[in-house]
Coordinates of C-alpha atoms in Angstrom, one line a residue:
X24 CA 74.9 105.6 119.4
X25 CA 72.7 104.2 116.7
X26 CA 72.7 107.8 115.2
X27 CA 76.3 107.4 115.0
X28 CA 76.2 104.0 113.3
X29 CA 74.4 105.3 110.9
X30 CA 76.3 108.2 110.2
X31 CA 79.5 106.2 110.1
X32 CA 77.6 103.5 107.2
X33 CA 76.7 106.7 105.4
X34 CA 80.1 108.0 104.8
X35 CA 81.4 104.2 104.2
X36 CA 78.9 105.1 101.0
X37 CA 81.4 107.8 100.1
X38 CA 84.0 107.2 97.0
X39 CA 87.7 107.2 98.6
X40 CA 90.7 107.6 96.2
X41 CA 92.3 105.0 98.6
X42 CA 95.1 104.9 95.9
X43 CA 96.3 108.6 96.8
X44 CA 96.3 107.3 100.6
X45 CA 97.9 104.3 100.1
X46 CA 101.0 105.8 98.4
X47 CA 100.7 108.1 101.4
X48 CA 100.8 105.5 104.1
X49 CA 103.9 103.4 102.5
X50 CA 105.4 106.7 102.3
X51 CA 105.0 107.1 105.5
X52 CA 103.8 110.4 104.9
X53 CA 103.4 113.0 108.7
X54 CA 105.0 109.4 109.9
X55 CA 102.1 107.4 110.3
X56 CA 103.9 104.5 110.4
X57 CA 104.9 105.2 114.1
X58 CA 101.3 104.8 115.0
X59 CA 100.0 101.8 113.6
X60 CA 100.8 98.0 114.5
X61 CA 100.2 96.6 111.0
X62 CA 98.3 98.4 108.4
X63 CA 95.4 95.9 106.4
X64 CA 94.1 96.6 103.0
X65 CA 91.3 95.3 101.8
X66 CA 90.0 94.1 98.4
X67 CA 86.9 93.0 96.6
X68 CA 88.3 89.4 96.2
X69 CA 85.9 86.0 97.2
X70 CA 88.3 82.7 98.3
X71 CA 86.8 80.2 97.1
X72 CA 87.5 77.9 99.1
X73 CA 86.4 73.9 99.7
X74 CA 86.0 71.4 102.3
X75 CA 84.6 67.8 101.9
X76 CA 81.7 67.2 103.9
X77 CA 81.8 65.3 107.2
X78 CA 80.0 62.3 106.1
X79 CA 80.1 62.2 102.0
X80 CA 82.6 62.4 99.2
X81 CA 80.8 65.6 98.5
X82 CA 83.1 69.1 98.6
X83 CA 81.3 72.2 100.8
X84 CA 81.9 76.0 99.9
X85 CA 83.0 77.2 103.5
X86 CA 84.5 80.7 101.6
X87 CA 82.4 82.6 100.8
X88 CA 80.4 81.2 103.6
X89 CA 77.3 79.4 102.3
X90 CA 75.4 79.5 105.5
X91 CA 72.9 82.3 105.7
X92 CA 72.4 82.3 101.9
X93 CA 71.2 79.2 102.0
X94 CA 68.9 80.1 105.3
X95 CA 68.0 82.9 102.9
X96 CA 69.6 85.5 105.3
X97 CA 72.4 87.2 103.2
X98 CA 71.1 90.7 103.7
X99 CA 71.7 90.7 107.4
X100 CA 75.0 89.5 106.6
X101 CA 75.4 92.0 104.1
X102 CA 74.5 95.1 107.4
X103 CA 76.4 93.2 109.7
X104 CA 79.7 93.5 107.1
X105 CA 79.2 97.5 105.9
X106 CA 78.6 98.3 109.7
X107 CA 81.2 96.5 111.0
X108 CA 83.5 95.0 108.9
X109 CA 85.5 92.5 110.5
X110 CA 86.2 94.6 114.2
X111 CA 83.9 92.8 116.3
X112 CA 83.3 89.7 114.5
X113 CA 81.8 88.4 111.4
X114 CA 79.6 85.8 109.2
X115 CA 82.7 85.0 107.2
X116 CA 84.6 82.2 109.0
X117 CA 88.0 82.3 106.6
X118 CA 89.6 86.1 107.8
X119 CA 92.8 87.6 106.9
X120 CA 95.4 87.4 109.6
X121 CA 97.4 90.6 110.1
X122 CA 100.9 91.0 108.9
X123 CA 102.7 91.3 112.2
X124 CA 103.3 87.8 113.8
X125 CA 104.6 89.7 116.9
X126 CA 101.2 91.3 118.0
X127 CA 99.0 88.3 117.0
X128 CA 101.3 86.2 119.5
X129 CA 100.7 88.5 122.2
X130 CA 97.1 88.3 121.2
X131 CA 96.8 84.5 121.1
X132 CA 98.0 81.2 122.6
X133 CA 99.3 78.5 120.6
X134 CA 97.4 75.4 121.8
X135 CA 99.0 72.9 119.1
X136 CA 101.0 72.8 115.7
X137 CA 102.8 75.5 115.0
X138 CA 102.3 79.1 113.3
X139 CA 101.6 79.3 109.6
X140 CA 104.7 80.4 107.3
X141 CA 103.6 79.8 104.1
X142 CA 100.6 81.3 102.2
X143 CA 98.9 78.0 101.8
X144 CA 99.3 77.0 106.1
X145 CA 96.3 78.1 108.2
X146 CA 95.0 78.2 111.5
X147 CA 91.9 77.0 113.4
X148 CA 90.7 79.5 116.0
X149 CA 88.8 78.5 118.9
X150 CA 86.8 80.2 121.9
X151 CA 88.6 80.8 125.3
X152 CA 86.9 78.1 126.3
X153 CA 88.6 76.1 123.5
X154 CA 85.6 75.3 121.4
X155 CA 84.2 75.9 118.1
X156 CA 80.6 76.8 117.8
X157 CA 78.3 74.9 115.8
X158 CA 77.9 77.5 112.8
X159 CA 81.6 77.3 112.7
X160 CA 81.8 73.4 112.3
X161 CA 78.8 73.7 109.8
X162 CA 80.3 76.6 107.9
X163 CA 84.0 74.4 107.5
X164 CA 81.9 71.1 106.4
X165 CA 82.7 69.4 109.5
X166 CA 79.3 69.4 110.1
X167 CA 76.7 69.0 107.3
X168 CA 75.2 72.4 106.1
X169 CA 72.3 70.7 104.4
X170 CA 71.4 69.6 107.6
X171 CA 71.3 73.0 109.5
X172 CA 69.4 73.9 106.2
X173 CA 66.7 71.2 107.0
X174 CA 66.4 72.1 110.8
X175 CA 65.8 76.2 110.2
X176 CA 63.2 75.0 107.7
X177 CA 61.6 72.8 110.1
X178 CA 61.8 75.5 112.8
X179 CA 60.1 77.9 110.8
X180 CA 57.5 75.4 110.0
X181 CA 56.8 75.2 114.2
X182 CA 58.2 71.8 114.1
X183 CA 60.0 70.1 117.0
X184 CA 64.3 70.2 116.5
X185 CA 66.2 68.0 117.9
X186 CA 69.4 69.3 119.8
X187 CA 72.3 69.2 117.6
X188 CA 74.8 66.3 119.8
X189 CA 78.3 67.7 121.2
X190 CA 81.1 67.0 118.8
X191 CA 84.6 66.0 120.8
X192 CA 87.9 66.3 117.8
X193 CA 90.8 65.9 118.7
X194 CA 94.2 68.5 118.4
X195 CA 95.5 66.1 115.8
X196 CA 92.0 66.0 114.0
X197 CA 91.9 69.2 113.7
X198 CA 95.2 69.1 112.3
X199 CA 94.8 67.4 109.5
X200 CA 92.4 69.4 108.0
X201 CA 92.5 70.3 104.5
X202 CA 90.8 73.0 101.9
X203 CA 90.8 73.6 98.4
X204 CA 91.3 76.7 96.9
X205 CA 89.8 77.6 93.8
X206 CA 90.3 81.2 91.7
X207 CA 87.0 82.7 90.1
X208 CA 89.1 82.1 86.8
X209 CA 88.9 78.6 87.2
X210 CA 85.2 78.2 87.0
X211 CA 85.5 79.3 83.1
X212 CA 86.4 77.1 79.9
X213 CA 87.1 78.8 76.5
X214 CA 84.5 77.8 74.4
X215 CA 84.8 78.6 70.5
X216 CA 84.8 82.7 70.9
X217 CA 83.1 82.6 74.7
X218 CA 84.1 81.6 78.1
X219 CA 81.6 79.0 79.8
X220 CA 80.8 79.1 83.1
X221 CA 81.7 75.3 84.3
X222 CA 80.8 75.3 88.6
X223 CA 77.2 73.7 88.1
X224 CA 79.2 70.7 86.0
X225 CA 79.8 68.2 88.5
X226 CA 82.1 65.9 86.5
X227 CA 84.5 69.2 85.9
X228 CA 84.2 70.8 89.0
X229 CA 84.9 67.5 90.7
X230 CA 88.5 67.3 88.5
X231 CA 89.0 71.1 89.3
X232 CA 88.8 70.5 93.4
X233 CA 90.9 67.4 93.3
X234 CA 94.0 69.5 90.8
X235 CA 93.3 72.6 93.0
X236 CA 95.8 73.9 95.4
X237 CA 95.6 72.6 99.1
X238 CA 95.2 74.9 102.2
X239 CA 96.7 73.2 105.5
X240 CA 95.4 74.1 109.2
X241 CA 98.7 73.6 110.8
X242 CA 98.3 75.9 114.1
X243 CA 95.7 75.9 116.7
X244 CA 94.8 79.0 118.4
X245 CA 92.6 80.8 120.8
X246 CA 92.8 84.5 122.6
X247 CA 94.7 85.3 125.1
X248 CA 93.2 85.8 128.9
X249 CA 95.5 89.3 128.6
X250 CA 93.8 90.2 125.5
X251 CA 90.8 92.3 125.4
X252 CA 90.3 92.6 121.8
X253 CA 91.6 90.2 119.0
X254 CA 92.3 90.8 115.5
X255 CA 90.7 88.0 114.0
X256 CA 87.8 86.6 115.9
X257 CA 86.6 84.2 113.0
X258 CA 87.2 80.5 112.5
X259 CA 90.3 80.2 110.3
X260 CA 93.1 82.6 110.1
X261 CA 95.2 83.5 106.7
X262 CA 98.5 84.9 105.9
X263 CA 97.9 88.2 104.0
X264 CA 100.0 85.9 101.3
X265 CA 97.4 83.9 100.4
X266 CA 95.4 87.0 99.0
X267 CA 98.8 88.3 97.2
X268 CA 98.8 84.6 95.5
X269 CA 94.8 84.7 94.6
X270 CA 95.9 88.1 93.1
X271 CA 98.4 87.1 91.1
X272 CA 96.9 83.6 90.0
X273 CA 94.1 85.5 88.9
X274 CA 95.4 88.5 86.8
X275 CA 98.0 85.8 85.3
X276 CA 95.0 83.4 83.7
X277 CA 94.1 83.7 80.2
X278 CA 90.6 84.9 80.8
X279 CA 91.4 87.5 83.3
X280 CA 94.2 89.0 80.0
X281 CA 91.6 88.5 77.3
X282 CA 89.0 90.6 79.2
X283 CA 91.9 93.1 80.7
X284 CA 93.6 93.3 76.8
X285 CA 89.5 93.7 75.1
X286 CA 88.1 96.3 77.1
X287 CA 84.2 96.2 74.2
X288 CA 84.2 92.5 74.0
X289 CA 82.5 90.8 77.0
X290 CA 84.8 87.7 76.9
X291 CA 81.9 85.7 78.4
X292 CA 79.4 86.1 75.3
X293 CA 82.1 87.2 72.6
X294 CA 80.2 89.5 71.6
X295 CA 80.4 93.6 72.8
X296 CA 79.3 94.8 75.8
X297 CA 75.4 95.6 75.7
X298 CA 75.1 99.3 76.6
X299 CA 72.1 100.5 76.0
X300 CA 69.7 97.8 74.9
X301 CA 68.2 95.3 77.4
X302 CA 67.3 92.8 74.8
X303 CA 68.8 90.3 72.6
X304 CA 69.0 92.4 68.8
X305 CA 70.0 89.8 66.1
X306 CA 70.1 92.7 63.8
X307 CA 72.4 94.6 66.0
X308 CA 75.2 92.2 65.4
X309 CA 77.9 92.7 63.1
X310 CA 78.7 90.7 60.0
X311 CA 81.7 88.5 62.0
X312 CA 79.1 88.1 65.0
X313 CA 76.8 86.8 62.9
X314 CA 79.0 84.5 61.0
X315 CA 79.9 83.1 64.3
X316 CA 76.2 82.7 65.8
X317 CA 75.9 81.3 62.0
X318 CA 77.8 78.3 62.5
X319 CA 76.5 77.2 66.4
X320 CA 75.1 73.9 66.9
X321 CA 71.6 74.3 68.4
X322 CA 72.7 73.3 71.7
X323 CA 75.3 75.7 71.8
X324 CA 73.3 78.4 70.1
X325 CA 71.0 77.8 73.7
X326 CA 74.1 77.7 75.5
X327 CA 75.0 80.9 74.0
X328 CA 71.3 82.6 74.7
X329 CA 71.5 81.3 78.1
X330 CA 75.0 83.1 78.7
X331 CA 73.9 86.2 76.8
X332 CA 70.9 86.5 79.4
X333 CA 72.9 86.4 82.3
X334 CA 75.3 88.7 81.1
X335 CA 73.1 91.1 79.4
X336 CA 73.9 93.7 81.6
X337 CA 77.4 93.7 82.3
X338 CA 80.2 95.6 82.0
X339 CA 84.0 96.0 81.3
X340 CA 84.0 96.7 85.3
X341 CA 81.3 94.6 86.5
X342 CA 83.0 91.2 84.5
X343 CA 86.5 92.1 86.0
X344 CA 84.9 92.2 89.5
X345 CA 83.0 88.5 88.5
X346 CA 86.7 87.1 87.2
X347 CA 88.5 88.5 91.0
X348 CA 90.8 91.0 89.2
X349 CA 92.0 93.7 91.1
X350 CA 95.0 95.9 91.1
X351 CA 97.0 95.7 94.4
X352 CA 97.1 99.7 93.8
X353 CA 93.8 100.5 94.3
X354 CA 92.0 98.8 97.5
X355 CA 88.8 98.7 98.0
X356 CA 89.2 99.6 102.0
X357 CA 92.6 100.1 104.3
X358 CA 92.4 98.8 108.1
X359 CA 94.5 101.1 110.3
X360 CA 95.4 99.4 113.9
X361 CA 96.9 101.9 116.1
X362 CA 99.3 101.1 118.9
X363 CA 97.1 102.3 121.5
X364 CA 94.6 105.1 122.4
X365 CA 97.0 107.8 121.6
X366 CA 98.0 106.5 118.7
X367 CA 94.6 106.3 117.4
X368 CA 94.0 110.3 118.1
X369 CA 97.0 111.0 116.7
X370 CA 96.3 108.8 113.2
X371 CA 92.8 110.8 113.4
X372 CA 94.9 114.2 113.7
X373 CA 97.3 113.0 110.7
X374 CA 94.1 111.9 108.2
X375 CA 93.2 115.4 109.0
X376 CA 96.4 116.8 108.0
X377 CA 96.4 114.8 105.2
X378 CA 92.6 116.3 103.6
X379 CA 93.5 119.4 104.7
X380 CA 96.8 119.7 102.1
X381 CA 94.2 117.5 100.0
X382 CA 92.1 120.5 100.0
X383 CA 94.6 123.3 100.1
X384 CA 96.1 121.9 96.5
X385 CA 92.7 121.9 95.2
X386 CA 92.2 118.1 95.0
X387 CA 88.9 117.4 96.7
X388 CA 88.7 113.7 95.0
X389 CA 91.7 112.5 97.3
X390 CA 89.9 113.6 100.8
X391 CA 89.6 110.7 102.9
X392 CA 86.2 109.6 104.6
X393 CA 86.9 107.5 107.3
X394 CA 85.0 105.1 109.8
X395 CA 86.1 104.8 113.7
X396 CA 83.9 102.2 115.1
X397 CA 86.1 102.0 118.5
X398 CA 85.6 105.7 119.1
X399 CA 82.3 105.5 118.3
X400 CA 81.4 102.6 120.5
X401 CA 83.9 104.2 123.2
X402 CA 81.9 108.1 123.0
X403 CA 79.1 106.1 123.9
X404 CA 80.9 104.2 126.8
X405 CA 82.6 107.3 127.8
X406 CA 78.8 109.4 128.0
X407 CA 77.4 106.6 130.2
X408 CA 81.0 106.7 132.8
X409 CA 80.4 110.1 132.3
X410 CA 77.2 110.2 133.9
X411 CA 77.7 107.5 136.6
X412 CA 81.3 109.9 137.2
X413 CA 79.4 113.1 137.8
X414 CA 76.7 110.9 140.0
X415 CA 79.7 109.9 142.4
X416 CA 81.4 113.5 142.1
X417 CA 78.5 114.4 143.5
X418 CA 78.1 112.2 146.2
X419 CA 82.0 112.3 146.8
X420 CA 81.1 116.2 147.3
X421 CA 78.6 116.2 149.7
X422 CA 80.7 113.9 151.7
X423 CA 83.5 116.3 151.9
X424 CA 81.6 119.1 153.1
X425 CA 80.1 117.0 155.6
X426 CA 83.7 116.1 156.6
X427 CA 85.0 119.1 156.7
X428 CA 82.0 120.5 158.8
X429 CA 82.8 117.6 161.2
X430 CA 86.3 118.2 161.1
X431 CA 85.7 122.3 162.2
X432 CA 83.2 120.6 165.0
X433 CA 86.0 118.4 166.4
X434 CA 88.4 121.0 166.3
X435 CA 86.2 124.2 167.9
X436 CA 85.8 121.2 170.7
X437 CA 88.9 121.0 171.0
X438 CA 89.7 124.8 171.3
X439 CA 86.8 124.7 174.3
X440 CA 88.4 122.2 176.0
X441 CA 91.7 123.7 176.1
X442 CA 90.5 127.4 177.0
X443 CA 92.9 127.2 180.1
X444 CA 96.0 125.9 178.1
X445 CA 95.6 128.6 175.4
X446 CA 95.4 131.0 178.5
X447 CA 98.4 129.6 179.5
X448 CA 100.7 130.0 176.2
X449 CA 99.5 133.7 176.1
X450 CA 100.5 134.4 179.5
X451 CA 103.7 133.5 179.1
X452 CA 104.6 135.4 175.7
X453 CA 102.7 133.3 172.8
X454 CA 100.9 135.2 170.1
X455 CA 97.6 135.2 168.4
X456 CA 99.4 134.2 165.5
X457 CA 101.4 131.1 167.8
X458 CA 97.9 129.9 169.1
X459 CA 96.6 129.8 165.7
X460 CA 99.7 128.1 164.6
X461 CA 99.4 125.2 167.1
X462 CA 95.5 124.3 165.8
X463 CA 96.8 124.9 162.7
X464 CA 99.4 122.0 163.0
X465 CA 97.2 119.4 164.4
X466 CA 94.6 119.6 161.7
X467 CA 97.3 119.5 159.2
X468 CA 98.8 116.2 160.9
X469 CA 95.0 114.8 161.0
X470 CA 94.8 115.1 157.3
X471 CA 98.5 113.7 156.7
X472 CA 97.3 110.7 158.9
X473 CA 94.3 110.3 157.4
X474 CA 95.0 110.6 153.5
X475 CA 98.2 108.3 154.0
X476 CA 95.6 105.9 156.0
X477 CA 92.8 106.5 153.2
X478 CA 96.0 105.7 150.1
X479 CA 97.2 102.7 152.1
X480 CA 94.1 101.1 153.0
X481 CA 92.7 101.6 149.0
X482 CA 96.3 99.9 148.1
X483 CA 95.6 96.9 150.2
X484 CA 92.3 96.6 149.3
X485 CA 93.4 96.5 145.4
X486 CA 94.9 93.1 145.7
X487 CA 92.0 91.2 146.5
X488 CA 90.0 93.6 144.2
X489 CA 92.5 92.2 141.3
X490 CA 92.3 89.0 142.0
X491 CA 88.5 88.7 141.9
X492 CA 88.4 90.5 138.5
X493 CA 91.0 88.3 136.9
X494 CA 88.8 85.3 137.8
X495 CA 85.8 86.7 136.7
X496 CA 86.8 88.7 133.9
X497 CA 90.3 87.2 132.8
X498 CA 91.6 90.9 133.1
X499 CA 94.6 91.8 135.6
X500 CA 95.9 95.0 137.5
X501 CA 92.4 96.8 136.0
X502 CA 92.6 98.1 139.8
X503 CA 95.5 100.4 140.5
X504 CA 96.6 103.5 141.7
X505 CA 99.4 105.9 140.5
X506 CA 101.9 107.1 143.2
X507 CA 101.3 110.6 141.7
X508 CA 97.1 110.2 142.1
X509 CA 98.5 108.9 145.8
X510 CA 100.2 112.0 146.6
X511 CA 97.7 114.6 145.3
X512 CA 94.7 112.7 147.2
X513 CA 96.9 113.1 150.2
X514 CA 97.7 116.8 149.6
X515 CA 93.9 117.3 149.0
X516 CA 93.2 115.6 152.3
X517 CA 95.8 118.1 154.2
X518 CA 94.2 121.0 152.6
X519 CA 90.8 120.2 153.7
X520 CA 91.3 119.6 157.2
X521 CA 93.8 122.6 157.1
X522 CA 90.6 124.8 155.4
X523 CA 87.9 123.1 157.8
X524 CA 90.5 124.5 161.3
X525 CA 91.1 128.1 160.3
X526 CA 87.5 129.4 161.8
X527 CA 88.4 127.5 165.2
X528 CA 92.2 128.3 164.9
X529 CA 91.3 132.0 164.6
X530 CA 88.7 132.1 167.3
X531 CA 91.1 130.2 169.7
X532 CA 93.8 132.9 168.6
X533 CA 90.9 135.7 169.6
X534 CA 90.8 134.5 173.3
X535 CA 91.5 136.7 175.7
X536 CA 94.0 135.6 178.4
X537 CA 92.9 136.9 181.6
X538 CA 89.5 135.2 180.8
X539 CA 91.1 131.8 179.5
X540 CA 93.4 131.9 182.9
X541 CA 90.1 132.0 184.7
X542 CA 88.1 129.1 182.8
X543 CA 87.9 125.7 184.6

């Protein structure tokens, strides 16, 4: 499995013209489309997004999540994301909801409010036991980070921590939570030829938050008890329009155009991107730069230094990434959910259609590398049912020759008891073949009886066994049986009991009837 794992995180390392293959998916190319629930794609775009904390005026960063950076534990977050992404839950508390109301209703119940419609409406997701955990309540602000901060410190220290005391919030409570959402464009103010990085100014970013655009948990929501798998397992859940708005907010600001229209000039130092030098070259400038640097107050001249440092090493890409432009064309990832097992196969069969034509038109760059973490989990499921499988296959087999041995016992008894009567029959005109016919019919009537017995007691038995496993597990009808796996268990039966009587049948048919007259 881990071998696997690692495989799988290899080829996520793999470049992906996802571009070709999206085109190809809202084309509905080899009909994909009739495979898939929803279809998610994925871009390298950070919400930022603000709560204020539970007990100051002060706003929280719950998106991206703050938490384990500040415990200084962002490379484990960083594995858990590139091995898993999102499928079996995350770090990140704010995840994308998928486009396809229908499914996440059968996935979830609605506990209170109502389900977002806009891209600034939210939801809170709780637990099936209709609670949030604590990093969730830290990670939103409702709980002060800076305080988990101070108790992971102290723990690592050896000191004594206090239990953290059970919050109790109300539906309505919840309810009325609020966020701010701020674009990575807004963090920047044109200064003379250069963009200045504003987020440590408290003054500004505290204007910023209060003009920024409001997010509103309307819904609450937990999985459903029919649900084995949910889509979104994080604490709040987002309309795929609230990343199309982010998109568009962002490639529509005035620093995202400057940088996108001067493809040289690194907006944030106004001067051009710094290739191949690693150090601040005064003599490298040109005349205009010069002029410019020229006529800087000391304190913006530092100001200037400061920025140039921190950008020394970027690029036309790298500052595109830092504003959150992207181009809806070109994701970064694309989530396929299939409509069930079958489904998935088949979208596996089609991706390989798809390389193969790839290939075939001599366009290597377009062939897809992709990642199935359910298949991979589910091989190693399958080899371990496998294993116990062949286990009871062999225990089932020993069984049935014992059975059938006792069965060909019972019924070579039965042809000694009833020397006399088999006399009998032949004296008065039956055949070999009629004596063997008549053992042949009762064993074939003791393994009708005793399949239908063996189906109909297993049926019975299967409504208790259901209701057990709903209460333990929350999962119903896991125990059934198909009429047609009824009726070949039974047709097995009857063939093994007909199989085990042939050897008595034939030696009963053998007898000879002067000397079965004669037996007592």
């Amino acid at each position: 499995m881990i071998n696997n794992l690692i495989k799988m995180l290899s080829a996520q390392t793999n470049s992906n013209n996802l571009e070709e293959f999206k085109k190809f998916i809202e084309e509905n190319g080899l009909n994909i489309g009739d495979h898939t629930n929803a279809v998610q794609y994925k871009y390298n775009l950070d919400l930022n997004i603000y709560n204020n904390n539970a007990n100051s005026e002060k706003y929280v960063k719950t998106s991206p999540n703050q938490i384990l950076k500040n415990l200084g534990m962002e490379q484990m977050q960083e594995m858990q994301t590139k091995m898993y992404g999102n499928t079996f839950g995350s770090y990140e508390i704010w995840e994308e909801m998928l486009d396809n109301e229908e499914l996440l209703k059968t996935q979830y119940d609605l506990l209170a409010g109502e389900w977002p419609k806009e891209f600034n409406e939210v939801v809170l997701i709780v637990d099936e036991d209709t609670k949030l955990s604590d990093y969730t309540l830290y990670s939103l602000g409702l709980l002060d980070p800076e305080e988990l901060t101070e108790k992971y410190k102290a723990v690592m220290k050896g000191e004594k921590v206090e239990e953290i005391p059970k919050q109790t919030y109300t539906y309505d409570e919840l309810l009325n939570l609020k966020f701010k959402l701020v674009l990575n464009t807004d963090y920047y103010v044109k200064d003379g030829k250069y963009w200045k990085d504003m987020s440590e100014d408290e003054e500004y970013m505290k204007k910023l938050l209060e003009e920024a655009e409001e997010l509103k948990v309307i819904g609450i929501i937990k999985k459903n008890e029919e649900s084995l798998i949910a889509a979104v397992t994080g604490g709040i859940g987002y309309k795929p329009e609230l990343k199309e708005y982010v998109i568009n907010k962002v490639n529509e600001s005035e620093i995202a155009k400057e940088q996108k229209q001067n493809e040289k000039i690194n907006v944030f130092t106004g001067l051009e991107f710094n290739e191949k030098q690693k150090e601040f070259d005064y003599n490298s400038l040109s005349n205009e730069e010069k002029a410019y640097i020229s006529r800087l107050s000391q304190a913006e001249l530092a100001e200037l230094m400061k920025t140039y440092a921190e950008n020394n090493e970027a690029t036309y890409e790298t500052n595109l990434t830092k504003l959150g432009v992207v181009n809806e064309e070109e994701p970064s990832g694309i989530n396929l959910y299939p409509i069930n097992f079958e489904s998935k196969e088949k979208i596996a069969d089609i991706i390989e259609q798809y390389n193969q034509k790839q290939r075939d038109e001599g366009k290597e760059e377009n062939v897809i590398t992709y990642s199935d973490l359910v298949g991979t989990m589910m091989n190693s499921v399958t080899a371990i049912i496998d294993v116990i499988s062949y286990v009871l296959i062999a225990f089932v087999s020993v069984s049935l020759v014992v059975s059938s041995i006792m069965i060909g016992i019972i019924t070579y008894i039965s042809v000694l008891e009833r020397i006399k009567e088999i006399g009998i029959l032949r004296s008065i005109g039956a055949s070999k073949k009629d004596i063997s016919r008549v053992f042949n019919a009762e064993t074939l009537i003791v393994g009708l009886v005793a399949g239908v017995l063996g189906i109909g007691i297993t049926m019975i038995i299967c409504i208790p066994a259901n209701i057990i496993i709903k209460s333990v597990a929350g999962v119903s009808n896991i125990a059934s049986l198909p009429i047609i796996g009824g009726l070949i268990l039974i047709a097995i039966s009857i063939i093994l009991t007909v199989i085990a009587g042939l050897i008595p049948a034939k030696l009963a048919a053998k007898k000879d009837p002067v000397e079965a007259l004669r037996t007592e």
